[in-house]
mmCIF file of C-alpha atoms in Angstrom:
data_model
loop_
_atom_site.group_PDB
_atom_site.id
_atom_site.type_symbol
_atom_site.label_atom_id
_atom_site.label_comp_id
_atom_site.label_asym_id
_atom_site.label_seq_id
_atom_site.Cartn_x
_atom_site.Cartn_y
_atom_site.Cartn_z
ATOM 1 C CA MET A 1 0.005 -0.176 0.053
ATOM 2 C CA VAL A 2 1.167 3.607 -0.762
ATOM 3 C CA PHE A 3 1.397 5.971 1.713
ATOM 4 C CA GLU A 4 1.237 9.675 1.314
ATOM 5 C CA GLU A 5 3.248 11.875 3.311
ATOM 6 C CA LYS A 6 1.802 14.962 4.708
ATOM 7 C CA THR A 7 3.984 18.048 5.593
ATOM 8 C CA ILE A 8 3.591 19.019 9.106
ATOM 9 C CA ASN A 9 6.399 21.710 8.950
ATOM 10 C CA SER A 10 8.331 23.423 6.386
ATOM 11 C CA GLU A 11 11.205 25.642 6.917
ATOM 12 C CA TYR A 12 13.634 27.094 4.027
ATOM 13 C CA VAL A 13 17.360 26.879 5.283
ATOM 14 C CA PHE A 14 18.922 28.274 2.110
ATOM 15 C CA LYS A 15 17.713 30.493 -0.727
ATOM 16 C CA GLY A 16 20.215 31.119 -3.398
ATOM 17 C CA LYS A 17 19.809 32.455 -6.922
ATOM 18 C CA LEU A 18 19.424 29.295 -8.627
ATOM 19 C CA ILE A 19 18.039 26.916 -6.154
ATOM 20 C CA LYS A 20 16.293 26.889 -2.490
ATOM 21 C CA VAL A 21 16.657 24.088 -0.026
ATOM 22 C CA LYS A 22 13.980 23.463 2.676
ATOM 23 C CA ARG A 23 13.836 20.938 5.632
ATOM 24 C CA ASP A 24 10.277 19.386 5.651
ATOM 25 C CA ILE A 25 8.753 17.621 8.618
ATOM 26 C CA VAL A 26 6.293 14.973 7.212
ATOM 27 C CA THR A 27 4.213 12.203 8.650
ATOM 28 C CA THR A 28 5.141 8.413 7.378
ATOM 29 C CA VAL A 29 3.831 4.967 7.908
ATOM 30 C CA ASN A 30 6.009 4.586 10.878
ATOM 31 C CA GLY A 31 5.328 8.359 12.504
ATOM 32 C CA GLU A 32 7.377 11.506 11.586
ATOM 33 C CA SER A 33 10.597 11.824 9.236
ATOM 34 C CA VAL A 34 12.736 14.697 7.959
ATOM 35 C CA ARG A 35 12.798 15.580 4.274
ATOM 36 C CA GLU A 36 15.486 17.809 2.926
ATOM 37 C CA LEU A 37 14.065 19.046 -0.850
ATOM 38 C CA VAL A 38 15.661 21.255 -3.352
ATOM 39 C CA GLU A 39 13.459 23.642 -5.338
ATOM 40 C CA HIS A 40 14.859 24.374 -8.844
ATOM 41 C CA ARG A 41 13.012 26.265 -11.905
ATOM 42 C CA ASP A 42 11.698 23.923 -14.554
ATOM 43 C CA GLY A 43 14.010 23.453 -17.655
ATOM 44 C CA ALA A 44 13.347 22.967 -21.288
ATOM 45 C CA VAL A 45 15.499 20.424 -23.174
ATOM 46 C CA ILE A 46 15.928 20.490 -26.962
ATOM 47 C CA MET A 47 16.721 17.706 -29.398
ATOM 48 C CA ALA A 48 17.385 19.758 -32.457
ATOM 49 C CA LEU A 49 17.269 17.295 -35.606
ATOM 50 C CA LYS A 50 18.547 18.222 -38.802
ATOM 51 C CA PRO A 51 17.389 16.226 -42.242
ATOM 52 C CA ASP A 52 20.724 14.503 -42.454
ATOM 53 C CA GLY A 53 19.942 12.640 -39.059
ATOM 54 C CA LYS A 54 22.449 14.617 -37.060
ATOM 55 C CA LEU A 55 21.625 15.967 -33.816
ATOM 56 C CA ILE A 56 22.823 19.519 -32.757
ATOM 57 C CA MET A 57 24.854 19.042 -29.209
ATOM 58 C CA GLU A 58 26.950 21.094 -26.892
ATOM 59 C CA ARG A 59 29.995 20.284 -24.768
ATOM 60 C CA GLN A 60 30.355 22.560 -21.774
ATOM 61 C CA PHE A 61 32.054 22.471 -18.186
ATOM 62 C CA ARG A 62 29.566 21.879 -15.510
ATOM 63 C CA LYS A 63 30.997 22.975 -12.081
ATOM 64 C CA PRO A 64 28.806 20.323 -10.137
ATOM 65 C CA VAL A 65 30.440 17.730 -11.664
ATOM 66 C CA GLU A 66 33.682 19.288 -12.503
ATOM 67 C CA THR A 67 34.277 18.406 -16.093
ATOM 68 C CA VAL A 68 33.507 19.016 -19.551
ATOM 69 C CA VAL A 69 29.695 17.280 -20.125
ATOM 70 C CA PHE A 70 28.439 16.334 -23.912
ATOM 71 C CA GLU A 71 24.758 17.066 -23.815
ATOM 72 C CA ALA A 72 21.640 18.459 -25.336
ATOM 73 C CA PRO A 73 21.106 21.955 -25.406
ATOM 74 C CA ALA A 74 18.977 23.181 -22.279
ATOM 75 C CA GLY A 75 18.116 25.794 -19.904
ATOM 76 C CA LYS A 76 15.579 27.057 -17.216
ATOM 77 C CA ILE A 77 11.989 27.953 -18.148
ATOM 78 C CA ASP A 78 11.999 32.062 -17.119
ATOM 79 C CA GLU A 79 9.191 33.313 -15.238
ATOM 80 C CA GLY A 80 6.062 33.879 -17.151
ATOM 81 C CA GLU A 81 7.387 31.964 -19.845
ATOM 82 C CA THR A 82 6.009 28.638 -21.346
ATOM 83 C CA PRO A 83 8.371 25.252 -21.466
ATOM 84 C CA GLU A 84 7.800 25.539 -25.352
ATOM 85 C CA GLU A 85 8.887 29.448 -25.355
ATOM 86 C CA ALA A 86 11.946 28.262 -23.333
ATOM 87 C CA ALA A 87 12.918 25.575 -25.766
ATOM 88 C CA LEU A 88 12.875 27.838 -28.790
ATOM 89 C CA ARG A 89 14.800 30.401 -26.890
ATOM 90 C CA GLU A 90 17.473 28.279 -25.501
ATOM 91 C CA LEU A 91 17.990 26.731 -28.868
ATOM 92 C CA LYS A 92 18.839 30.451 -30.190
ATOM 93 C CA GLU A 93 20.593 31.608 -27.532
ATOM 94 C CA GLU A 94 22.891 28.413 -27.299
ATOM 95 C CA THR A 95 23.326 27.104 -30.893
ATOM 96 C CA GLY A 96 22.392 30.063 -32.859
ATOM 97 C CA TYR A 97 19.377 28.051 -34.705
ATOM 98 C CA THR A 98 15.663 28.561 -35.057
ATOM 99 C CA ALA A 99 13.119 25.921 -35.209
ATOM 100 C CA GLY A 100 10.254 26.171 -37.770
ATOM 101 C CA ALA A 101 8.735 23.205 -35.774
ATOM 102 C CA ILE A 102 8.547 22.088 -32.282
ATOM 103 C CA ARG A 103 6.943 18.939 -30.429
ATOM 104 C CA LEU A 104 6.844 17.862 -26.960
ATOM 105 C CA LEU A 105 8.308 14.553 -26.616
ATOM 106 C CA THR A 106 8.002 13.910 -22.869
ATOM 107 C CA SER A 107 8.245 15.622 -19.255
ATOM 108 C CA MET A 108 10.144 13.962 -16.752
ATOM 109 C CA TRP A 109 11.528 14.701 -13.059
ATOM 110 C CA PRO A 110 15.474 14.149 -13.176
ATOM 111 C CA SER A 111 15.740 12.969 -9.443
ATOM 112 C CA VAL A 112 12.346 12.655 -7.385
ATOM 113 C CA GLY A 113 13.875 11.836 -4.168
ATOM 114 C CA PHE A 114 14.556 15.488 -3.309
ATOM 115 C CA LEU A 115 14.677 17.853 -6.466
ATOM 116 C CA ASP A 116 11.126 19.357 -7.789
ATOM 117 C CA GLU A 117 12.466 20.390 -11.172
ATOM 118 C CA LYS A 118 10.858 18.751 -14.037
ATOM 119 C CA LEU A 119 12.415 18.922 -17.627
ATOM 120 C CA TYR A 120 10.346 19.139 -20.555
ATOM 121 C CA ILE A 121 11.942 17.553 -23.531
ATOM 122 C CA TYR A 122 11.384 18.776 -27.084
ATOM 123 C CA LEU A 123 12.078 17.556 -30.577
ATOM 124 C CA CYS A 124 12.966 20.741 -32.686
ATOM 125 C CA THR A 125 13.052 20.371 -36.897
ATOM 126 C CA ASN A 126 12.925 22.584 -39.632
ATOM 127 C CA LEU A 127 16.160 24.383 -38.442
ATOM 128 C CA GLU A 128 17.702 27.351 -39.708
ATOM 129 C CA ALA A 129 21.205 28.441 -38.631
ATOM 130 C CA GLY A 130 21.776 32.037 -37.052
ATOM 131 C CA GLU A 131 24.229 33.614 -34.601
ATOM 132 C CA THR A 132 24.333 32.502 -31.021
ATOM 133 C CA GLU A 133 23.116 34.682 -27.845
ATOM 134 C CA LEU A 134 25.156 33.095 -25.158
ATOM 135 C CA ASP A 135 24.742 34.435 -21.752
ATOM 136 C CA GLU A 136 27.836 36.638 -20.419
ATOM 137 C CA ASN A 137 29.578 33.691 -18.744
ATOM 138 C CA GLU A 138 28.520 30.772 -20.980
ATOM 139 C CA ALA A 139 31.307 29.050 -22.856
ATOM 140 C CA ILE A 140 29.691 26.348 -24.919
ATOM 141 C CA ASP A 141 30.800 24.247 -27.915
ATOM 142 C CA ILE A 142 28.371 23.310 -30.435
ATOM 143 C CA GLU A 143 28.844 19.840 -32.589
ATOM 144 C CA GLU A 144 26.438 17.814 -34.973
ATOM 145 C CA HIS A 145 26.496 13.944 -34.599
ATOM 146 C CA HIS A 146 24.174 11.661 -35.977
ATOM 147 C CA VAL A 147 21.537 9.806 -34.270
ATOM 148 C CA ASP A 148 22.843 6.231 -34.771
ATOM 149 C CA ASP A 149 26.167 7.419 -33.327
ATOM 150 C CA LEU A 150 24.677 9.032 -30.508
ATOM 151 C CA PHE A 151 22.311 6.243 -29.498
ATOM 152 C CA ASP A 152 25.747 4.018 -29.692
ATOM 153 C CA MET A 153 27.328 6.867 -27.141
ATOM 154 C CA VAL A 154 24.571 6.141 -24.699
ATOM 155 C CA LEU A 155 24.782 2.451 -24.894
ATOM 156 C CA SER A 156 28.309 2.650 -24.330
ATOM 157 C CA GLY A 157 28.083 4.855 -21.535
ATOM 158 C CA LYS A 158 29.988 7.588 -23.267
ATOM 159 C CA ILE A 159 27.026 10.209 -22.794
ATOM 160 C CA THR A 160 26.376 10.168 -18.873
ATOM 161 C CA ASP A 161 23.841 13.191 -19.120
ATOM 162 C CA ALA A 162 20.483 11.747 -18.291
ATOM 163 C CA LYS A 163 18.246 14.358 -19.985
ATOM 164 C CA THR A 164 20.141 14.037 -23.262
ATOM 165 C CA GLN A 165 20.089 9.935 -22.702
ATOM 166 C CA ILE A 166 16.282 10.341 -22.668
ATOM 167 C CA GLY A 167 15.983 12.525 -25.687
ATOM 168 C CA ILE A 168 18.603 10.811 -27.701
ATOM 169 C CA LEU A 169 16.531 7.335 -27.011
ATOM 170 C CA MET A 170 13.133 9.009 -27.954
ATOM 171 C CA VAL A 171 14.358 10.484 -31.160
ATOM 172 C CA LYS A 172 15.818 7.311 -31.946
ATOM 173 C CA ALA A 173 12.599 5.376 -31.303
ATOM 174 C CA LEU A 174 10.652 7.781 -33.637
ATOM 175 C CA ILE A 175 13.233 7.338 -36.326
ATOM 176 C CA ASP A 176 12.914 3.516 -36.099
ATOM 177 C CA LYS A 177 9.183 3.752 -35.945
ATOM 178 C CA GLY A 178 9.180 5.789 -39.294
ATOM 179 C CA GLU A 179 7.492 8.683 -37.485
ATOM 180 C CA LEU A 180 10.026 11.006 -39.003
ATOM 181 C CA ALA A 181 10.439 9.688 -42.238
ATOM 182 C CA GLU A 182 9.029 12.607 -44.211
ATOM 183 C CA TYR A 183 11.523 14.823 -42.580
ATOM 184 C CA LEU A 184 14.456 12.795 -42.932
ATOM 185 C CA GLN A 185 16.715 12.546 -46.153
ATOM 186 C CA GLY A 186 16.625 8.863 -46.569
ATOM 187 C CA ILE A 187 18.604 7.782 -43.470
#
């Protein structure tokens, strides 16, 4: 039987620019327990697919893991912005591309044990190249890789970013099911 926890008390123990941390006291099946929770603005992830079967990917240094991460373009959803609007904005800012078509693939919670952030993964097609509009402190390398190669990189463990893994697997599944055949040039 699933037991739904009820919050008895909640207090913020940290409020930063990017995250808030709160400590909740909740009822459990065996009494009470403490939950430490992180609040983070939701985000949009972009799987930008070209007609040749290549996805636009990024490499950037990620401080929490102290390494350069190979990932799909993504970013926070701004106040008053829809997830779709954020996806289109982030695509333009980080890669320079604009999309003529956008489709929600899925939404996901990347770490439900302590984080409330929800990610919306979009497929963007009918891409048009342009100039990036990176934030002042962003340094991102843009690369293009074929979906089949990216799929192999997911299976071999070379792509370690969860949102990117899910996006690649979803795009690959759509291609294999023939749902993107009209858009793709004979791949």
